[in-house]
């Protein structure tokens, strides 16, 4: 049976080796599963699901304790239903409830798998049936049912993504998408049965779900799962969980590495052995060369290999992974003329020229045909030309749930007989490697040329020491002015100090952008981000415009 004809349950075998392991904040194992036990328990829970819903129904799965998410995910597939991972249910009075309700309405969910009291209150309000995940392993649990037979190309997962520029959309992902994408990523990253996948990413994040659930199933590796909240409270737990392991694969967004650096500075004592961290993936948000350089320097005394960092690129619309380089290949860093980039071409300059670096995100995995197209035409551009990154291949989802027009716009471009996904990311390819510049909708236009907000943000991060790890968002207003919003440090509150920071931000940003600039200081946590941590520039612009967020300082002030 070929990989694309298999289902995920074909990989849940009689193997009694522990493949899934959950730890707590003390690095103690609190839950574990073999493939055989996961199969049996998930099919017990599937039987409970079939009592309240039918094949094809949508099932909400929020973050759950231990390995209950894994049990719930496979139970949903075994019952013939569609999994809809979501963040922790907000309080009934929370503003975040509106987004949850919009997702629930969009997918017309019938069931939630949760034991959380708050989730029960929310579901009571919406009328959705609640199933307790404990039914998977209760003494009086249902007898395991046989998994429902289904075509591997049928939808098993709705991956809701708000993206960095738009409203939440449910990406329709099949078992074939998951299997092909994660097998190819696992092969590229050389993930093997001897590998430990150490992960803290939330289960509703596409990279988190695939890393914690699908990748270990297909490669035979063991996953070591850290509660997301424990990592947020104590980032060094992530490094401690890897300590002393001989073959570690772990990936996270750029901010996670910065959080570890901050935590290390605060730590009175810290000792780990990171020599086995063979593959440190960096993806899901803009990759900063400064972050990786600083992390390598700080972690070198703990054995962190200089070849471990591997930036990658992916998106939910192509399951998760599009490109990444294999282990032991150093990352590529380019220094480019920003004026030439604005004109659509790539011209390298000397690294000593003080230009902002652009980090390569690896070569496409084998099944992904990646090209650069004219953002406004169905025309493929050549190497070293800047345009919209487009992907063809079996990892591509088939569309967005109940959004046929948007699906056609995003997934329906046909060139040379192939269907391409338009990612909305502006990029270029050099010697087969992908380099991301910006989001198409975030482009800043001045004098008929394109400028990239990531360049502006990168200059501010690099050249204003107090903001080296701050959240920064650069965007253009309707009058053409560009705003650089930043979250100011907690210890900077005086108006004079905030104005000084604003002036430094303008000075740094003017290196990348020649037009009119305003700097806006905001309190921490005010710049909106997606569930995966990406800055939502257009939403930040709109919230400033309608007064939803109030600046602590703006310079120069509006006249």
Coordinates of C-alpha atoms in Angstrom, one line a residue:
X1 CA 0.0 0.0 0.0
X2 CA 1.5 3.4 -1.0
X3 CA 1.8 6.2 1.5
X4 CA -0.9 8.3 -0.1
X5 CA -3.4 5.3 0.1
X6 CA -2.8 4.7 3.8
X7 CA -4.7 6.2 6.6
X8 CA -3.3 7.3 10.0
X9 CA -4.8 4.2 11.7
X10 CA -2.7 2.1 9.4
X11 CA 0.3 3.5 11.3
X12 CA -1.2 2.8 14.8
X13 CA 0.2 -0.7 15.1
X14 CA 0.6 -3.3 17.8
X15 CA 4.0 -1.7 18.8
X16 CA 4.4 -1.5 22.6
X17 CA 7.3 1.0 22.5
X18 CA 6.4 4.3 24.2
X19 CA 6.0 6.8 21.4
X20 CA 4.1 9.6 23.3
X21 CA 5.3 11.0 26.6
X22 CA 3.9 14.0 28.5
X23 CA 6.0 15.7 31.3
X24 CA 5.1 18.3 33.9
X25 CA 6.8 21.5 35.1
X26 CA 9.2 19.4 37.1
X27 CA 10.3 17.3 34.1
X28 CA 8.5 14.3 35.4
X29 CA 6.6 11.9 33.1
X30 CA 2.9 12.2 33.9
X31 CA 1.3 10.3 30.9
X32 CA 2.6 8.0 28.2
X33 CA 1.3 6.0 25.3
X34 CA 2.4 3.2 23.0
X35 CA 1.0 3.0 19.5
X36 CA -1.1 0.0 20.6
X37 CA -2.5 1.7 23.7
X38 CA -3.2 4.9 21.8
X39 CA -5.1 2.9 19.2
X40 CA -7.2 1.0 21.8
X41 CA -8.0 4.1 23.9
X42 CA -8.8 6.4 21.0
X43 CA -11.2 3.8 19.6
X44 CA -13.0 3.6 22.9
X45 CA -13.4 7.3 22.9
X46 CA -14.5 7.1 19.2
X47 CA -17.3 4.8 20.3
X48 CA -18.5 7.4 22.8
X49 CA -18.4 10.1 20.1
X50 CA -20.6 7.9 17.8
X51 CA -23.3 8.0 20.5
X52 CA -23.7 11.7 20.1
X53 CA -22.6 12.5 16.5
X54 CA -22.3 11.1 13.0
X55 CA -19.4 10.6 10.6
X56 CA -18.6 13.9 8.9
X57 CA -19.6 16.0 12.0
X58 CA -17.1 18.5 13.3
X59 CA -15.5 18.0 16.7
X60 CA -13.8 20.8 18.7
X61 CA -10.6 19.7 20.5
X62 CA -9.1 22.4 22.8
X63 CA -5.8 21.8 24.6
X64 CA -6.1 18.9 27.0
X65 CA -4.2 17.6 29.9
X66 CA -1.3 15.1 29.4
X67 CA -1.9 13.1 26.2
X68 CA -5.6 13.5 26.0
X69 CA -5.4 15.7 22.9
X70 CA -3.7 12.8 21.1
X71 CA -6.4 10.4 22.3
X72 CA -9.1 12.9 21.2
X73 CA -7.6 13.6 17.8
X74 CA -7.4 9.9 16.8
X75 CA -10.8 9.2 18.3
X76 CA -12.3 11.9 16.1
X77 CA -10.6 10.4 13.0
X78 CA -11.6 6.8 14.0
X79 CA -15.2 7.9 14.4
X80 CA -15.2 9.3 10.9
X81 CA -15.5 12.9 12.1
X82 CA -13.5 16.1 11.4
X83 CA -11.2 17.5 14.1
X84 CA -11.2 21.2 14.8
X85 CA -8.4 22.1 17.2
X86 CA -8.9 25.4 19.0
X87 CA -7.3 27.3 21.9
X88 CA -8.5 27.0 25.4
X89 CA -12.1 28.0 25.7
X90 CA -12.3 31.7 26.9
X91 CA -14.5 32.8 29.8
X92 CA -18.1 33.4 28.8
X93 CA -17.7 37.2 29.3
X94 CA -14.4 37.4 27.4
X95 CA -14.1 39.3 24.2
X96 CA -12.3 36.3 22.8
X97 CA -15.5 34.4 22.9
X98 CA -16.7 36.2 19.8
X99 CA -13.9 34.6 17.7
X100 CA -14.7 31.2 19.1
X101 CA -18.3 31.6 18.4
X102 CA -17.5 32.7 14.8
X103 CA -15.5 29.5 14.3
X104 CA -18.2 27.4 15.9
X105 CA -20.7 28.9 13.6
X106 CA -18.5 28.6 10.5
X107 CA -17.8 24.9 11.0
X108 CA -21.2 24.1 12.6
X109 CA -19.5 22.0 15.3
X110 CA -21.6 19.3 17.0
X111 CA -19.2 18.1 19.8
X112 CA -16.4 19.3 22.0
X113 CA -14.0 16.9 23.8
X114 CA -13.2 18.5 27.1
X115 CA -13.3 18.1 30.8
X116 CA -12.7 21.8 31.4
X117 CA -15.5 23.6 33.4
X118 CA -15.2 26.8 31.4
X119 CA -15.6 24.8 28.2
X120 CA -18.7 23.3 29.5
X121 CA -20.2 26.7 30.3
X122 CA -19.3 27.9 26.8
X123 CA -20.8 24.8 25.2
X124 CA -23.9 25.2 27.3
X125 CA -24.3 28.6 25.8
X126 CA -23.8 27.3 22.2
X127 CA -25.7 24.0 22.5
X128 CA -22.8 21.8 21.6
X129 CA -22.5 18.3 23.2
X130 CA -19.5 17.8 25.5
X131 CA -17.7 14.4 25.7
X132 CA -15.2 13.8 28.5
X133 CA -11.8 12.6 27.2
X134 CA -11.5 10.5 30.4
X135 CA -13.9 8.0 28.7
X136 CA -10.9 6.8 26.7
X137 CA -9.4 5.1 29.7
X138 CA -12.2 4.8 32.2
X139 CA -12.9 1.4 33.9
X140 CA -16.3 1.3 32.3
X141 CA -15.3 2.7 28.9
X142 CA -17.0 1.7 25.7
X143 CA -15.6 -1.3 23.8
X144 CA -13.2 -0.1 21.1
X145 CA -15.0 0.3 17.8
X146 CA -13.4 -0.4 14.4
X147 CA -12.1 2.8 12.7
X148 CA -14.5 4.1 10.1
X149 CA -13.2 3.4 6.6
X150 CA -12.7 6.6 4.7
X151 CA -10.8 7.7 1.6
X152 CA -7.4 9.2 2.6
X153 CA -8.3 12.3 0.6
X154 CA -11.4 13.0 2.8
X155 CA -11.1 16.0 5.2
X156 CA -10.1 14.9 8.7
X157 CA -8.9 18.3 10.0
X158 CA -10.0 21.9 9.9
X159 CA -7.0 24.0 10.8
X160 CA -8.4 27.4 11.6
X161 CA -6.0 30.2 10.9
X162 CA -6.6 33.9 11.3
X163 CA -3.3 34.6 9.5
X164 CA -1.5 37.8 9.9
X165 CA -3.9 39.8 7.8
X166 CA -7.4 38.3 7.7
X167 CA -10.3 36.7 9.5
X168 CA -10.3 33.0 10.7
X169 CA -10.5 30.5 7.9
X170 CA -10.8 26.7 8.2
X171 CA -8.2 25.0 6.0
X172 CA -9.4 21.6 4.8
X173 CA -6.7 19.0 5.4
X174 CA -6.9 15.3 4.6
X175 CA -5.1 12.3 6.0
X176 CA -3.1 12.1 2.7
X177 CA -2.0 15.7 3.2
X178 CA -0.8 14.9 6.7
X179 CA 1.0 11.7 5.8
X180 CA 2.8 12.9 2.7
X181 CA 3.9 16.2 4.3
X182 CA 5.1 14.8 7.5
X183 CA 6.8 11.8 5.9
X184 CA 8.7 14.1 3.6
X185 CA 9.6 16.6 6.4
X186 CA 10.7 13.7 8.7
X187 CA 12.9 12.3 5.9
X188 CA 14.4 15.7 5.2
X189 CA 15.1 16.3 8.9
X190 CA 16.3 12.7 9.4
X191 CA 13.9 12.0 12.2
X192 CA 14.3 8.4 13.1
X193 CA 13.0 5.9 15.8
X194 CA 16.0 6.9 17.9
X195 CA 14.9 10.6 17.8
X196 CA 13.3 12.5 20.7
X197 CA 10.9 15.2 19.5
X198 CA 10.7 17.7 22.3
X199 CA 7.8 20.1 21.9
X200 CA 5.8 22.7 23.9
X201 CA 3.8 24.2 21.0
X202 CA 0.0 24.4 21.5
X203 CA -2.1 21.6 19.9
X204 CA -4.1 24.1 17.9
X205 CA -1.0 25.4 16.1
X206 CA -0.4 23.5 12.9
X207 CA 3.3 23.0 13.6
X208 CA 2.4 21.9 17.2
X209 CA -0.2 19.4 16.0
X210 CA 2.0 17.8 13.3
X211 CA 5.1 17.7 15.5
X212 CA 3.4 16.2 18.5
X213 CA 0.9 13.9 16.9
X214 CA 1.7 13.1 13.3
X215 CA 5.5 13.1 13.0
X216 CA 6.1 10.6 15.8
X217 CA 3.5 8.3 14.4
X218 CA 5.0 8.2 10.9
X219 CA 8.7 8.1 11.9
X220 CA 8.6 5.9 15.0
X221 CA 10.3 8.7 17.0
X222 CA 9.3 9.5 20.6
X223 CA 7.6 12.8 21.4
X224 CA 8.2 14.5 24.8
X225 CA 5.4 16.9 25.3
X226 CA 5.7 19.9 27.5
X227 CA 2.5 21.9 28.6
X228 CA 2.5 25.1 26.7
X229 CA 1.7 27.2 29.8
X230 CA 4.6 25.7 31.6
X231 CA 7.0 26.8 28.8
X232 CA 5.5 30.3 28.8
X233 CA 6.0 30.6 32.6
X234 CA 9.4 29.0 32.6
X235 CA 11.1 28.8 29.1
X236 CA 14.2 27.1 30.4
X237 CA 12.0 24.0 31.0
X238 CA 12.2 23.4 27.3
X239 CA 16.0 23.2 27.4
X240 CA 16.0 21.1 30.5
X241 CA 13.7 18.5 28.8
X242 CA 16.3 18.1 26.0
X243 CA 19.3 17.9 28.4
X244 CA 21.3 14.7 28.0
X245 CA 19.3 13.3 25.1
X246 CA 21.4 12.0 22.3
X247 CA 19.2 12.8 19.2
X248 CA 16.8 15.7 19.6
X249 CA 14.5 17.3 17.0
X250 CA 12.7 20.4 18.2
X251 CA 11.2 23.4 16.4
X252 CA 9.6 26.7 17.6
X253 CA 8.9 30.2 16.4
X254 CA 11.7 32.8 16.7
X255 CA 10.2 34.4 19.9
X256 CA 10.7 31.1 21.8
X257 CA 14.5 31.3 21.4
X258 CA 14.4 35.0 22.5
X259 CA 12.3 34.0 25.6
X260 CA 15.0 31.5 26.5
X261 CA 17.7 34.1 26.3
X262 CA 15.8 36.4 28.6
X263 CA 15.1 33.6 31.1
X264 CA 18.8 32.7 31.0
X265 CA 19.8 36.2 31.9
X266 CA 17.5 36.1 35.0
X267 CA 18.5 32.6 36.1
X268 CA 20.8 32.5 39.1
X269 CA 22.1 29.1 38.1
X270 CA 21.5 26.9 35.0
X271 CA 23.1 23.7 33.8
X272 CA 22.1 21.5 30.9
X273 CA 23.7 19.3 28.2
X274 CA 22.4 20.4 24.8
X275 CA 25.0 18.5 22.7
X276 CA 22.3 16.1 21.5
X277 CA 20.1 18.9 20.1
X278 CA 20.8 17.9 16.5
X279 CA 18.0 19.9 14.8
X280 CA 16.6 23.2 16.1
X281 CA 13.9 24.4 13.7
X282 CA 13.0 28.0 13.5
X283 CA 9.7 28.8 11.7
X284 CA 6.2 30.1 11.9
X285 CA 7.1 33.8 12.2
X286 CA 9.9 36.0 10.7
X287 CA 13.3 34.4 11.4
X288 CA 15.9 36.8 12.9
X289 CA 19.6 36.1 12.3
X290 CA 20.3 38.1 15.5
X291 CA 18.2 35.7 17.5
X292 CA 20.0 32.6 16.3
X293 CA 23.4 34.3 16.6
X294 CA 22.7 35.3 20.2
X295 CA 21.2 32.0 21.1
X296 CA 24.2 30.1 19.7
X297 CA 26.6 32.3 21.6
X298 CA 24.7 31.9 24.9
X299 CA 24.1 28.2 24.6
X300 CA 27.6 27.2 23.3
X301 CA 28.8 26.6 26.9
X302 CA 26.0 24.1 27.2
X303 CA 27.1 22.1 24.1
X304 CA 24.6 23.6 21.7
X305 CA 25.9 22.6 18.2
X306 CA 26.8 25.4 15.8
X307 CA 25.0 23.5 13.0
X308 CA 21.8 22.9 14.8
X309 CA 19.7 25.9 13.7
X310 CA 17.5 25.2 10.6
X311 CA 15.1 28.0 9.5
X312 CA 12.1 26.7 7.7
X313 CA 9.0 27.9 5.9
X314 CA 5.4 26.6 5.9
X315 CA 1.8 27.4 6.3
X316 CA -1.4 25.6 7.1
X317 CA -2.7 25.8 3.5
X318 CA 0.2 23.4 2.6
X319 CA -0.4 21.3 5.7
X320 CA 2.6 22.7 7.5
X321 CA 6.0 22.3 5.9
X322 CA 7.1 23.7 2.6
X323 CA 10.9 24.0 2.9
X324 CA 13.7 23.2 5.3
X325 CA 17.3 22.1 4.9
X326 CA 18.7 18.8 6.1
X327 CA 20.8 18.5 9.3
X328 CA 24.4 19.6 9.3
X329 CA 23.9 22.2 6.6
X330 CA 24.7 25.7 7.7
X331 CA 22.0 28.3 7.3
X332 CA 22.3 30.9 4.4
X333 CA 22.3 34.6 5.3
X334 CA 22.2 37.2 2.5
X335 CA 22.8 40.9 2.7
X336 CA 20.9 42.6 -0.1
X337 CA 20.5 46.1 -1.5
X338 CA 17.1 47.2 -0.1
X339 CA 16.5 49.6 -3.0
X340 CA 17.0 46.9 -5.5
X341 CA 14.7 44.6 -3.5
X342 CA 12.1 47.3 -3.6
X343 CA 12.4 47.3 -7.4
X344 CA 12.0 43.5 -7.5
X345 CA 15.5 42.2 -7.9
X346 CA 18.1 40.6 -5.6
X347 CA 21.5 42.3 -5.5
X348 CA 23.9 41.2 -2.8
X349 CA 26.1 43.7 -0.9
X350 CA 29.0 43.3 1.4
X351 CA 28.0 42.1 4.9
X352 CA 30.0 45.0 6.3
X353 CA 27.7 47.4 4.6
X354 CA 25.4 47.3 7.7
X355 CA 22.3 46.2 5.7
X356 CA 19.7 44.0 7.4
X357 CA 20.3 40.3 6.8
X358 CA 17.8 38.0 5.2
X359 CA 17.9 34.4 6.3
X360 CA 17.2 31.5 4.0
X361 CA 14.3 29.1 4.9
X362 CA 15.7 26.0 3.2
X363 CA 15.0 24.2 0.0
X364 CA 11.5 22.8 -0.7
X365 CA 10.7 19.3 0.5
X366 CA 10.6 16.8 -2.5
X367 CA 6.8 16.9 -3.3
X368 CA 6.5 20.7 -3.1
X369 CA 7.0 22.6 -6.4
X370 CA 7.8 26.1 -5.3
X371 CA 7.9 29.0 -7.8
X372 CA 7.9 32.8 -7.6
X373 CA 5.0 34.5 -9.5
X374 CA 4.2 38.0 -10.4
X375 CA 1.8 39.0 -7.5
X376 CA -0.8 40.3 -10.0
X377 CA -0.4 37.9 -12.9
X378 CA -0.1 34.2 -13.4
X379 CA 3.4 34.5 -14.6
X380 CA 6.4 32.6 -13.1
X381 CA 9.5 34.7 -12.4
X382 CA 13.1 33.6 -12.5
X383 CA 15.7 33.2 -9.7
X384 CA 16.6 36.4 -7.9
X385 CA 13.3 38.1 -8.8
X386 CA 11.0 39.1 -6.0
X387 CA 7.4 38.1 -6.2
X388 CA 4.7 36.0 -4.6
X389 CA 5.7 32.5 -3.4
X390 CA 3.4 29.8 -4.8
X391 CA 3.4 26.1 -4.1
X392 CA 2.1 23.0 -6.0
X393 CA 2.1 19.5 -4.5
X394 CA 0.1 16.9 -2.6
X395 CA 0.7 18.7 0.7
X396 CA -1.7 21.5 -0.5
X397 CA -5.1 21.5 1.2
X398 CA -8.1 21.6 -1.2
X399 CA -9.5 24.8 0.1
X400 CA -11.2 26.7 2.9
X401 CA -14.3 25.4 4.6
X402 CA -17.5 26.8 3.0
X403 CA -15.5 29.6 1.2
X404 CA -15.5 28.6 -2.5
X405 CA -14.6 32.0 -3.9
X406 CA -11.7 32.5 -1.5
X407 CA -10.6 28.9 -2.1
X408 CA -10.5 29.6 -5.8
X409 CA -8.5 32.8 -5.3
X410 CA -5.9 31.1 -3.0
X411 CA -5.7 27.5 -4.4
X412 CA -6.9 27.9 -8.0
X413 CA -4.0 29.4 -10.0
X414 CA -3.1 27.1 -12.9
X415 CA 0.2 27.5 -14.7
X416 CA 1.6 24.9 -17.1
X417 CA -1.1 22.4 -16.2
X418 CA -0.4 22.6 -12.4
X419 CA -2.6 24.1 -9.6
X420 CA -0.7 26.5 -7.4
X421 CA -1.4 27.8 -3.9
X422 CA -0.8 31.5 -3.7
X423 CA 0.7 31.9 -0.2
X424 CA 0.5 35.7 0.0
X425 CA 4.1 35.8 1.0
X426 CA 6.6 37.9 -1.0
X427 CA 9.9 36.1 -1.5
X428 CA 12.6 35.1 -3.9
X429 CA 14.6 31.9 -4.7
X430 CA 18.3 31.9 -4.8
X431 CA 20.2 28.7 -5.7
X432 CA 17.1 26.7 -4.9
X433 CA 16.6 28.2 -1.4
X434 CA 13.6 30.2 -0.3
X435 CA 14.0 33.7 1.2
X436 CA 10.9 35.4 2.6
X437 CA 10.6 39.2 2.4
X438 CA 7.1 40.1 3.6
X439 CA 3.4 39.4 3.3
X440 CA 1.8 40.7 0.1
X441 CA -1.0 42.6 1.9
X442 CA 1.6 44.2 4.2
X443 CA 3.8 45.7 1.5
X444 CA 4.6 49.4 2.0
X445 CA 4.5 51.4 -1.2
X446 CA 6.4 54.7 -1.7
X447 CA 7.4 56.4 -4.9
X448 CA 6.0 53.4 -6.9
X449 CA 8.3 51.0 -5.2
X450 CA 7.7 48.2 -2.6
X451 CA 9.2 48.3 0.9
X452 CA 9.1 45.4 3.3
X453 CA 7.8 46.0 6.9
X454 CA 10.0 43.2 8.1
X455 CA 13.0 45.2 7.0
X456 CA 11.8 48.2 9.0
X457 CA 11.0 46.1 12.0
X458 CA 14.4 44.3 11.8
X459 CA 16.3 47.6 11.7
X460 CA 14.5 48.8 14.8
X461 CA 15.1 45.5 16.6
X462 CA 18.8 45.5 15.7
X463 CA 19.6 49.2 16.4
X464 CA 17.5 50.1 19.4
X465 CA 18.9 48.0 22.2
X466 CA 15.9 48.3 24.5
X467 CA 13.7 46.8 21.7
X468 CA 15.9 43.9 20.7
X469 CA 13.3 41.4 21.9
X470 CA 10.2 43.6 21.6
X471 CA 7.1 43.1 19.5
X472 CA 7.2 45.6 16.6
X473 CA 4.7 46.2 13.8
X474 CA 5.3 48.5 10.8
X475 CA 2.4 49.4 8.5
X476 CA 1.2 52.0 6.1
X477 CA -1.9 54.2 6.6
X478 CA -4.3 55.3 3.9
X479 CA -2.6 58.7 3.7
X480 CA 0.7 57.1 2.9
X481 CA 2.4 57.7 6.2
X482 CA 4.1 54.7 7.8
X483 CA 3.6 53.8 11.5
X484 CA 6.2 51.8 13.5
X485 CA 4.4 50.6 16.6
X486 CA 6.4 48.9 19.3
X487 CA 5.7 47.5 22.8
X488 CA 7.8 49.5 25.2
X489 CA 9.8 47.8 28.0
X490 CA 7.9 47.6 31.3
X491 CA 10.5 49.8 33.1
X492 CA 10.2 52.7 30.6
X493 CA 7.2 54.8 31.6
X494 CA 8.3 58.4 31.8
X495 CA 7.1 60.5 28.8
X496 CA 10.6 61.8 28.1
X497 CA 12.0 58.3 27.9
X498 CA 9.2 57.1 25.7
X499 CA 9.7 60.0 23.4
X500 CA 13.4 59.3 23.3
X501 CA 12.7 55.7 22.3
X502 CA 10.3 56.9 19.6
X503 CA 13.0 59.1 18.1
X504 CA 15.5 56.2 18.1
X505 CA 12.9 54.1 16.4
X506 CA 12.4 56.7 13.7
X507 CA 16.2 57.0 13.2
X508 CA 16.5 53.2 12.9
X509 CA 13.5 52.7 10.6
X510 CA 14.6 55.5 8.2
X511 CA 17.5 53.2 7.1
X512 CA 15.0 50.9 5.4
X513 CA 12.2 53.4 4.4
X514 CA 12.7 56.9 2.9
X515 CA 9.1 58.2 3.4
X516 CA 7.4 59.8 6.4
X517 CA 7.4 57.9 9.6
X518 CA 5.7 58.0 13.0
X519 CA 6.7 55.9 16.0
X520 CA 4.0 54.7 18.4
X521 CA 4.9 53.3 21.9
X522 CA 2.3 50.8 23.3
X523 CA 2.1 48.9 26.5
X524 CA 3.1 45.3 26.4
X525 CA 0.6 42.9 25.0
X526 CA -1.3 45.5 22.9
X527 CA 0.0 44.7 19.5
X528 CA -2.4 42.0 18.1
X529 CA -0.9 38.7 17.1
X530 CA -2.2 35.4 15.6
X531 CA -2.5 32.3 17.8
X532 CA 0.9 31.3 16.4
X533 CA 2.5 34.6 17.4
X534 CA 2.6 36.4 14.1
X535 CA 2.1 40.1 14.3
X536 CA -1.2 41.3 12.7
X537 CA 0.0 44.5 11.1
X538 CA -3.3 45.5 9.4
X539 CA -5.3 44.8 12.5
X540 CA -2.9 46.9 14.6
X541 CA -3.4 49.7 12.2
X542 CA -7.2 49.4 12.4
X543 CA -7.2 49.2 16.2
X544 CA -5.1 52.4 16.5
X545 CA -7.4 54.1 14.0
X546 CA -10.6 53.2 15.9
X547 CA -9.2 53.8 19.4
X548 CA -9.3 50.2 20.4
X549 CA -5.7 50.6 21.6
X550 CA -4.3 53.8 23.0
X551 CA -0.6 54.9 22.5
X552 CA 1.6 55.7 25.4
X553 CA 3.5 58.1 23.2
X554 CA 3.5 59.1 19.5
X555 CA 6.4 60.9 17.8
X556 CA 6.2 63.1 15.9
X557 CA 2.7 64.0 17.1
X558 CA -0.2 64.4 14.6
X559 CA -0.9 67.9 13.5

